[in-house]
Short mmCIF file of C-alpha atoms in Angstrom, two decimals:
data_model
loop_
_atom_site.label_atom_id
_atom_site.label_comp_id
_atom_site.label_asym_id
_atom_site.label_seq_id
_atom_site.Cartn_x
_atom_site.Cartn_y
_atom_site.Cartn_z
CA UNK J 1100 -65.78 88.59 87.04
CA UNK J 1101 -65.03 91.76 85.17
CA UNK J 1102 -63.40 95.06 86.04
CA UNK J 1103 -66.40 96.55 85.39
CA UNK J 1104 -67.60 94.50 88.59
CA UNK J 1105 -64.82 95.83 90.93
CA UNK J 1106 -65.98 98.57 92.81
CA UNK J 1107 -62.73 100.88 93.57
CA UNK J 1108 -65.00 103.15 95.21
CA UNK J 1109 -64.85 100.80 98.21
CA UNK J 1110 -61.23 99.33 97.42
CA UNK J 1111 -59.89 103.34 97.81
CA UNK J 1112 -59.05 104.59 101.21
CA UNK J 1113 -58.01 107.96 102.16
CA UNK J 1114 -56.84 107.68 105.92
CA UNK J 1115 -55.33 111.00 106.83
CA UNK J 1116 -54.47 110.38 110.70
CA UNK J 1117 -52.35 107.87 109.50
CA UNK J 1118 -50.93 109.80 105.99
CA UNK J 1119 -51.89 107.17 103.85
CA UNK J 1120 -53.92 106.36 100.60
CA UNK J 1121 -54.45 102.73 99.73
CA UNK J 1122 -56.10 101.06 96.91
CA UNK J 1123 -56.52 97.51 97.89
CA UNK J 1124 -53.25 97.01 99.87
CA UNK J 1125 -51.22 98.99 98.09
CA UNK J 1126 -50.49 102.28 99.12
CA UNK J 1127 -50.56 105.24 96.44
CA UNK J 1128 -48.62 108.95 96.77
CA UNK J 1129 -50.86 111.86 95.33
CA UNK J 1130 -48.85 114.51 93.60
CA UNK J 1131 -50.11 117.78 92.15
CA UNK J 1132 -50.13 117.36 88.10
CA UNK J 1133 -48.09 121.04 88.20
CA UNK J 1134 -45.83 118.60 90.35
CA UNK J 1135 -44.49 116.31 87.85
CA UNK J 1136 -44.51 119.03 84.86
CA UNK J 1137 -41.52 120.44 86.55
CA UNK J 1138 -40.17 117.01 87.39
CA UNK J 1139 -39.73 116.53 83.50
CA UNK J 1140 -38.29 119.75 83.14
CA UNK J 1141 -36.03 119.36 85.62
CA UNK J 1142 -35.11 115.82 83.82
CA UNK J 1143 -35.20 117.20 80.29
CA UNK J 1144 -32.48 120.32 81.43
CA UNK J 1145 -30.39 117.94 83.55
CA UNK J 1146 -30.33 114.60 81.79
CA UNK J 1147 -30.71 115.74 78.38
CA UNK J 1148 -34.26 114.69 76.18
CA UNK J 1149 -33.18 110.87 75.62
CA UNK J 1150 -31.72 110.46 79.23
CA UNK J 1151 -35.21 111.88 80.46
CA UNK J 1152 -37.56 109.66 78.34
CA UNK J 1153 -35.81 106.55 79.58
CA UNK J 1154 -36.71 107.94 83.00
CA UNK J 1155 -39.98 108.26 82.96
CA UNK J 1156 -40.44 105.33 80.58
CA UNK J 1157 -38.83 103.15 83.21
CA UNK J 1158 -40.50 104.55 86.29
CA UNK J 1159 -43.48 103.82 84.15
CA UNK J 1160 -42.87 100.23 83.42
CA UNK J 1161 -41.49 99.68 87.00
CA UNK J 1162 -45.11 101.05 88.30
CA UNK J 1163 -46.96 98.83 85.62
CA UNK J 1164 -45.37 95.54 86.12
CA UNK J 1165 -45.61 95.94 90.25
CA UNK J 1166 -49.68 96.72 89.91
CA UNK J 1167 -49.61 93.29 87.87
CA UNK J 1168 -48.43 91.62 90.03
CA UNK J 1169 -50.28 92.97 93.06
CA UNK J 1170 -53.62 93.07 91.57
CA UNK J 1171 -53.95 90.21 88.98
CA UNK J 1172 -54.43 87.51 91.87
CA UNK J 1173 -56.50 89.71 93.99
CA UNK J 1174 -59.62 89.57 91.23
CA UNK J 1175 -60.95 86.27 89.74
CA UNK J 1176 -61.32 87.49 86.31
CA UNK J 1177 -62.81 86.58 83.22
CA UNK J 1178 -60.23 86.13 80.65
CA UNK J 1179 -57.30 87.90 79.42
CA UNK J 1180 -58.67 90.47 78.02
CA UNK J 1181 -60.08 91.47 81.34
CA UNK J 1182 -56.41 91.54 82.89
CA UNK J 1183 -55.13 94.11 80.64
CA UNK J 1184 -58.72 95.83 81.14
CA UNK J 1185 -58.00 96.07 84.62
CA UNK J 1186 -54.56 97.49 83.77
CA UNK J 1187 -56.30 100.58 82.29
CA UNK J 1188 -58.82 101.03 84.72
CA UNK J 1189 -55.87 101.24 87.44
CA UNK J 1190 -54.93 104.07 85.26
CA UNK J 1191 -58.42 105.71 85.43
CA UNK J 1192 -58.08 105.66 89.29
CA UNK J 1193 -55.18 106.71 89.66
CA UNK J 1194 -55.79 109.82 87.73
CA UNK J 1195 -53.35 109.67 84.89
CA UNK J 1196 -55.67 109.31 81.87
CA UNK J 1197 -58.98 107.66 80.75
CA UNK J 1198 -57.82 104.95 79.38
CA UNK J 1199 -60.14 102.26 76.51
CA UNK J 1200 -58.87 99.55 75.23
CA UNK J 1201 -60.27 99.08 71.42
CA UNK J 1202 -58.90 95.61 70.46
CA UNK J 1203 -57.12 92.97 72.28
CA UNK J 1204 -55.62 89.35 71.32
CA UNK J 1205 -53.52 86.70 72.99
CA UNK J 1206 -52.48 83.79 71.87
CA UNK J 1207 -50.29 82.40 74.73
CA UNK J 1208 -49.28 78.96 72.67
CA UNK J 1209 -47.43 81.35 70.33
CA UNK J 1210 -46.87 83.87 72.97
CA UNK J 1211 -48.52 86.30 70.88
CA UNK J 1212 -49.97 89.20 72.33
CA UNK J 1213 -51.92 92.30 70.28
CA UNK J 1214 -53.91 95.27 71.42
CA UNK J 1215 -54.20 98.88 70.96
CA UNK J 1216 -56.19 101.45 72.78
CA UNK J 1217 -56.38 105.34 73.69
CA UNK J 1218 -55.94 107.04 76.32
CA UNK J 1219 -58.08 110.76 76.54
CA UNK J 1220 -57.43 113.50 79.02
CA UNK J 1221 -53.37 112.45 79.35
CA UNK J 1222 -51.78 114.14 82.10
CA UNK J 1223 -48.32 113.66 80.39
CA UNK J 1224 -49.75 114.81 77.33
CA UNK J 1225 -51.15 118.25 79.84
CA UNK J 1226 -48.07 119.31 81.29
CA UNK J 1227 -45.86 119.24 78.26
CA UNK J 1228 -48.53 121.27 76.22
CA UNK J 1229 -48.48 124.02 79.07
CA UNK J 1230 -44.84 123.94 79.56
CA UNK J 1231 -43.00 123.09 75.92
CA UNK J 1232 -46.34 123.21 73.46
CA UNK J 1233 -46.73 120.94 70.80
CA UNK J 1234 -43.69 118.50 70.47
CA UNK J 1235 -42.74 116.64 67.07
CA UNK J 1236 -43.11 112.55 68.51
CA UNK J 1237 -45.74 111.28 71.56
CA UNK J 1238 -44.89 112.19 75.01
CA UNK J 1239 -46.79 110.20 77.27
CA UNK J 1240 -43.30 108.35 78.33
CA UNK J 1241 -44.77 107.40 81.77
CA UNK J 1242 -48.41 105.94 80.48
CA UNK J 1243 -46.52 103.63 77.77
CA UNK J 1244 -44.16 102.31 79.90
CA UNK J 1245 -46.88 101.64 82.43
CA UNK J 1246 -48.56 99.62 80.15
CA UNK J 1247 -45.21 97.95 78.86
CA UNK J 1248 -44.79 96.98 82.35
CA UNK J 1249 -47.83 95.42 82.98
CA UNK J 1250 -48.45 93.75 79.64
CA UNK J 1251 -45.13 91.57 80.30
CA UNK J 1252 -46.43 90.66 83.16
CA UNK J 1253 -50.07 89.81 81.90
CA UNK J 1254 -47.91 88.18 79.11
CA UNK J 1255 -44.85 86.05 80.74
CA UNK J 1256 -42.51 88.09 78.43
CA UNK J 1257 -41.03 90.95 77.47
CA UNK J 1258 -43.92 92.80 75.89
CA UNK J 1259 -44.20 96.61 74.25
CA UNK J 1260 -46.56 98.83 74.21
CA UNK J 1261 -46.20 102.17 72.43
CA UNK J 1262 -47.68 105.68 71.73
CA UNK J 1263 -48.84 106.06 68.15
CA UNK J 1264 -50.08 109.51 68.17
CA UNK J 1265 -50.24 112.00 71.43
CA UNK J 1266 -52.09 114.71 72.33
CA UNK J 1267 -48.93 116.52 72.81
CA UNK J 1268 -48.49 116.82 69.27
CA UNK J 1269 -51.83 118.09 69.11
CA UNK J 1270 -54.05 115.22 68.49
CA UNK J 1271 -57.21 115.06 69.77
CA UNK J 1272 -56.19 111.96 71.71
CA UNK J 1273 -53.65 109.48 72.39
CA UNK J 1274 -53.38 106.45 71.02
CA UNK J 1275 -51.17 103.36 72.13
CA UNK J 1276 -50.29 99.35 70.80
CA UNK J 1277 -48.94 96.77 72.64
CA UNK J 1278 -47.24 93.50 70.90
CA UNK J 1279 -44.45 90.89 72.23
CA UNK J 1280 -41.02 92.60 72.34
CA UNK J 1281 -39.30 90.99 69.55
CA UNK J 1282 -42.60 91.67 66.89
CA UNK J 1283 -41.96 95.28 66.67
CA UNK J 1284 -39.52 96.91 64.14
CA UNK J 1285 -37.67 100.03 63.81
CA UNK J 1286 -40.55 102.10 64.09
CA UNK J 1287 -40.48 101.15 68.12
CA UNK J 1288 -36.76 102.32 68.82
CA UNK J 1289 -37.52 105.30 71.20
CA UNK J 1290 -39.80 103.33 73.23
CA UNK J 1291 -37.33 99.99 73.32
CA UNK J 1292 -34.32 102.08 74.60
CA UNK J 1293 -36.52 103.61 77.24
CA UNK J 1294 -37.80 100.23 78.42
CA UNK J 1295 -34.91 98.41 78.46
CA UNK J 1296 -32.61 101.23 80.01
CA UNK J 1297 -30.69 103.50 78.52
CA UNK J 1298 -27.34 102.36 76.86
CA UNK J 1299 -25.53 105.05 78.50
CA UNK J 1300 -26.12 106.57 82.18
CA UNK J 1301 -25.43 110.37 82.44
CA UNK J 1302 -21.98 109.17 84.12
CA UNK J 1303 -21.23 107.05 81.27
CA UNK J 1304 -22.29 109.64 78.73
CA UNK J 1305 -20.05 112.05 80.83
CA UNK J 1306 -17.27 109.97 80.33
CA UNK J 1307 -17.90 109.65 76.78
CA UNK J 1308 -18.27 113.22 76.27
CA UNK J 1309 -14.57 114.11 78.02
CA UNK J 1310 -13.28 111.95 75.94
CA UNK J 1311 -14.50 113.24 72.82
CA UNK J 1312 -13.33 117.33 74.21
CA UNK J 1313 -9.83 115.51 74.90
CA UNK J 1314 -9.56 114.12 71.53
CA UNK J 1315 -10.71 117.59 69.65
CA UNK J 1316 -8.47 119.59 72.22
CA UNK J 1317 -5.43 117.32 70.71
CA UNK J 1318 -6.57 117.52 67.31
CA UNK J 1319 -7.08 121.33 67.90
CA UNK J 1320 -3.82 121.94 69.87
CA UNK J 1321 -2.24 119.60 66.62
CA UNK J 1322 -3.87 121.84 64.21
CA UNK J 1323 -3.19 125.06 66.04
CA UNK J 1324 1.10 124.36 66.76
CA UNK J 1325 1.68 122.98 63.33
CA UNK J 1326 5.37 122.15 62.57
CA UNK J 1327 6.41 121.76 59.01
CA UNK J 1328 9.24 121.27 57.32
CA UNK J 1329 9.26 123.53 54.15
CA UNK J 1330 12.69 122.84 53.39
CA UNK J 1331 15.61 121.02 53.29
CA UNK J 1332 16.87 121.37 56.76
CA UNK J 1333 14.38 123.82 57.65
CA UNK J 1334 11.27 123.45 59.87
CA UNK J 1335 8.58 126.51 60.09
CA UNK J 1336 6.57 127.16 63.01
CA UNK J 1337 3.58 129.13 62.87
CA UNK J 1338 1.84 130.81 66.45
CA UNK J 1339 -1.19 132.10 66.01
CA UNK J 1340 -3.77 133.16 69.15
CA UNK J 1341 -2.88 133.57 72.55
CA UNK J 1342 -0.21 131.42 74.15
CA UNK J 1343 -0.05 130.59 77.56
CA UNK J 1344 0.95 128.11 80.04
CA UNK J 1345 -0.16 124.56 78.86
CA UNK J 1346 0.11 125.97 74.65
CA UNK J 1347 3.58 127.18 75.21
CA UNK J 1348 4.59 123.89 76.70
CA UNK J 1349 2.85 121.62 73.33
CA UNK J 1350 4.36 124.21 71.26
CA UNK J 1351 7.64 123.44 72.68
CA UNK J 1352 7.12 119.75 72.86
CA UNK J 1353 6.01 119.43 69.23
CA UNK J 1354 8.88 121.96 68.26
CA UNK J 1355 11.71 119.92 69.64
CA UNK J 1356 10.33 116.19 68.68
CA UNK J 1357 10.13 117.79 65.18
CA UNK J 1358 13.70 118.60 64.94
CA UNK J 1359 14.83 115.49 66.49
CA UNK J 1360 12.82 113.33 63.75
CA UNK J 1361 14.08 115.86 61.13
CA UNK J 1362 17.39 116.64 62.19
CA UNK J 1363 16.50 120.04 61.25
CA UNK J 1364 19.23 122.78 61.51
CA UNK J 1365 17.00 126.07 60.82
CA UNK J 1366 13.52 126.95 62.67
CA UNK J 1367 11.41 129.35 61.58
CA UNK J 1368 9.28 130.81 64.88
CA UNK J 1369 6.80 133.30 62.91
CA UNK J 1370 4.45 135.32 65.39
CA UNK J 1371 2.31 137.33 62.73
CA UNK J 1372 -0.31 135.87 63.98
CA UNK J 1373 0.26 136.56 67.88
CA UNK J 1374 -1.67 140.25 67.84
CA UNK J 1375 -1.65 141.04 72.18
CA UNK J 1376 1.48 139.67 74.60
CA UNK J 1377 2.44 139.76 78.00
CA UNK J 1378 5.88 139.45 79.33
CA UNK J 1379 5.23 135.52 80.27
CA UNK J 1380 4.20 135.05 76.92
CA UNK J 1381 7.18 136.93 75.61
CA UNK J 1382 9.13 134.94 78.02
CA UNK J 1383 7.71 131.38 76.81
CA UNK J 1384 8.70 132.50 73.02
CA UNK J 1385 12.33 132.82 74.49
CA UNK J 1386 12.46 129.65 75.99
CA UNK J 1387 11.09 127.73 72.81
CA UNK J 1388 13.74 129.19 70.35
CA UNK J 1389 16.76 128.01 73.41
CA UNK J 1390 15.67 124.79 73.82
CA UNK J 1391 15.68 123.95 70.26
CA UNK J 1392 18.71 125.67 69.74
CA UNK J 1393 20.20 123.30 72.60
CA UNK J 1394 18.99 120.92 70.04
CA UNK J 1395 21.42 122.25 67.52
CA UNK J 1396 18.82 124.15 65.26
CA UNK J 1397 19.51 127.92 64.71
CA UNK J 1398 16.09 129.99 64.97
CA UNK J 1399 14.94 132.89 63.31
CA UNK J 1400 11.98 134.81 64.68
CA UNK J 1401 9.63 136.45 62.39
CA UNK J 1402 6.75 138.39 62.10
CA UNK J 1403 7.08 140.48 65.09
CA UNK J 1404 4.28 143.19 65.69
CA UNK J 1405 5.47 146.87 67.38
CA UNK J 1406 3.36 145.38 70.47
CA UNK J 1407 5.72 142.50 70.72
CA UNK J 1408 8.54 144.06 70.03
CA UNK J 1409 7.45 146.94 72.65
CA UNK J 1410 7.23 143.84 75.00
CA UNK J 1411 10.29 142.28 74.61
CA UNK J 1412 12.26 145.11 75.26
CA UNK J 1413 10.50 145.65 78.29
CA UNK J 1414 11.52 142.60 79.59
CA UNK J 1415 14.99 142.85 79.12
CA UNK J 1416 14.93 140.42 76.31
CA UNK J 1417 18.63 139.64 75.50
CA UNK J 1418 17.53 138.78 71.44
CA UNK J 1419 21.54 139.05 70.35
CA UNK J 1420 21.12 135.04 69.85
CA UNK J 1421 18.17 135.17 67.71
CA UNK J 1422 17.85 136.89 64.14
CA UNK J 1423 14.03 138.85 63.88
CA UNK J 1424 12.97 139.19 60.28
CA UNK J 1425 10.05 140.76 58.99
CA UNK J 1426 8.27 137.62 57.92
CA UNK J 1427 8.44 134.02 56.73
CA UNK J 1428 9.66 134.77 53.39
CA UNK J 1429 12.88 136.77 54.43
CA UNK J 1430 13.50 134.42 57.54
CA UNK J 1431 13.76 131.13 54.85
CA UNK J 1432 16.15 133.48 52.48
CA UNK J 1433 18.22 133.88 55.78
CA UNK J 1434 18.06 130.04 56.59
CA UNK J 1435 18.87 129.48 53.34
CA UNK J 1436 21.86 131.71 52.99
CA UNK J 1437 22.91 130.03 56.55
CA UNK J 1438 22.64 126.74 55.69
CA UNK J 1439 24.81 127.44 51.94
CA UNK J 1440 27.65 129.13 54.46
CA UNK J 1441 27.74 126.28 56.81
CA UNK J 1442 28.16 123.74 54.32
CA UNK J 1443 30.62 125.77 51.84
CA UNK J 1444 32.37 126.10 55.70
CA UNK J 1445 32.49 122.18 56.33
CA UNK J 1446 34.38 121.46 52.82
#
């Protein structure tokens, strides 16, 4: 027999008093083509492009490889060839393309299995051309892994098929090979990772992602409270943008493990690059330059705008334990003169 012989005419029932469509046995959902254009859009915005393809490719295959199996035994025919024939006209019925296959060879000794095809009048290929336009790499995500799906199961093994050339990058038509799994190269990646699965779910790839904004937030908040020692003795802190909660409490941490590692006896707090304050800000500044002189390291604040200043006093600031210099170079010649006196002092 051959699937030109089958008469789906008379397989294909449309019961509406019961809401059901059946080909054969199975039953089949109709959706409107406008439908599943905004299903992939709504996959593409929330998944991401790569997330999406595996989508579609899998629902694809997962289709494919369940019509194998429930329609291969319910025909006697021909040959092979006539299998994977039927394959394609179950995508003629069912509306999603016309679908020809061009050349076809199995060798099931060596588990060898080659064909390539085209499909014209892609639905896949529709709805992305009306909703994206032309797109740089095939698109028919759904119809490829359709045909992956039911080639392994025409085959006994993990077989591939993929999309060569696609209407929606404006070809006339769409074009598709299938071969074993393992006999395609890198020129098959995007259509392997969608068959197989994805290596990362969105939760996964969540994951991944916090992790990454947690690393650059450390490496930011590293690069953005530097402490460094540009003397003898002397450690210089630079503040620059806004400080608030969380930032005043790394700035004090990395302060304070600085001059314990250093045994530092000068700090250099320069705020030049602080522009705006409010009094909590004013207030963290205050409680940095105590706690490291609790430590045993005399600070010197420099750099202070009129705003700051402005601020400070508004607060009630008592500054009588802190020196305020105009900027780094004067605070060092005042660490420096400090540091001379304390040791001519000790001898």
């Amino acid at each position: 027999m051959k699937v030109r012989d089958i008469d789906f005419h008379a397989a294909l029932e449309v019961a509406p008093e019961r809401g059901r469509v059946t080909l054969g046995r199975e039953r089949l959902v109709l959706f409107r083509q406008e439908s599943m254009q905004a299903l992939r859009r709504m996959l593409k915005e929330q998944l991401g492009e790569s997330l999406a393809q595996t989508a579609l490719s899998q629902f694809g295959y997962s289709c494919g490889l369940a019509d194998y199996e429930a329609f291969a035994d319910a025909y006697k025919l021909d040959d092979d060839r006539e299998h994977l024939e039927l394959g394609l006209a179950l995508q003629r019925v069912t509306g999603v393309a016309q679908a020809t296959l061009e050349t076809f060879s199995l060798d099931r000794s060596k588990g060898d299995l080659r064909a390539t095809g085209r499909w014209v009048g892609s639905y896949e290929a529709e709805v992305h051309l009306a909703s994206e336009g032309p797109d740089e790499h095939p698109v028919c995500h759904t119809l490829a892994g359709y045909l992956s799906g039911w080639s392994t199961g025409l085959l006994g093994a993990p077989a591939l098929a993929i999309e060569r050339s696609c209407m929606g990058q404006g070809e006339e038509h769409c074009t598709f090979e299938i071969r074993p799994y393992g006999a395609w190269g890198k020129d098959a990646e995007r259509w392997r990772r969608g068959v197989e699965g994805h290596s990362t779910s969105l939760s996964s790839e969540l994951a991944a992602k916090t992790a990454l904004i947690r690393e650059q937030e450390a490496a930011i908040s590293e690069l953005s409270t530097p402490v460094m020692e540009i003397w003898d003795d002397i450690l210089v802190l630079p503040i620059v943008g806004i400080v608030d909660t969380r930032r005043s409490m790394e700035i004090m941490n990395n302060l304070l493990d600085r001059i314990v590692e250093t045994q530092s006896r000068c700090v250099i707090v320069d705020v030049t690059g602080v522009e705006v304050v409010d009094t909590k800000t004013a207030d963290y500044l205050l409680k940095v330059i105590r706690a490291a002189n609790l430590l045993g390291s005399r600070c010197v604040l420099t750099g202070l705008s009129p705003a700051i200043a402005q601020t400070l006093v508004e607060i009630g600031a008592n500054l009588a334990e802190v020196n305020t210099l105009r900027n780094i170079k004067e605070g060092l010649k005042d660490c420096l003169r400090y540091l001379r006196s304390n040791r001519g002092a000790s001898r």
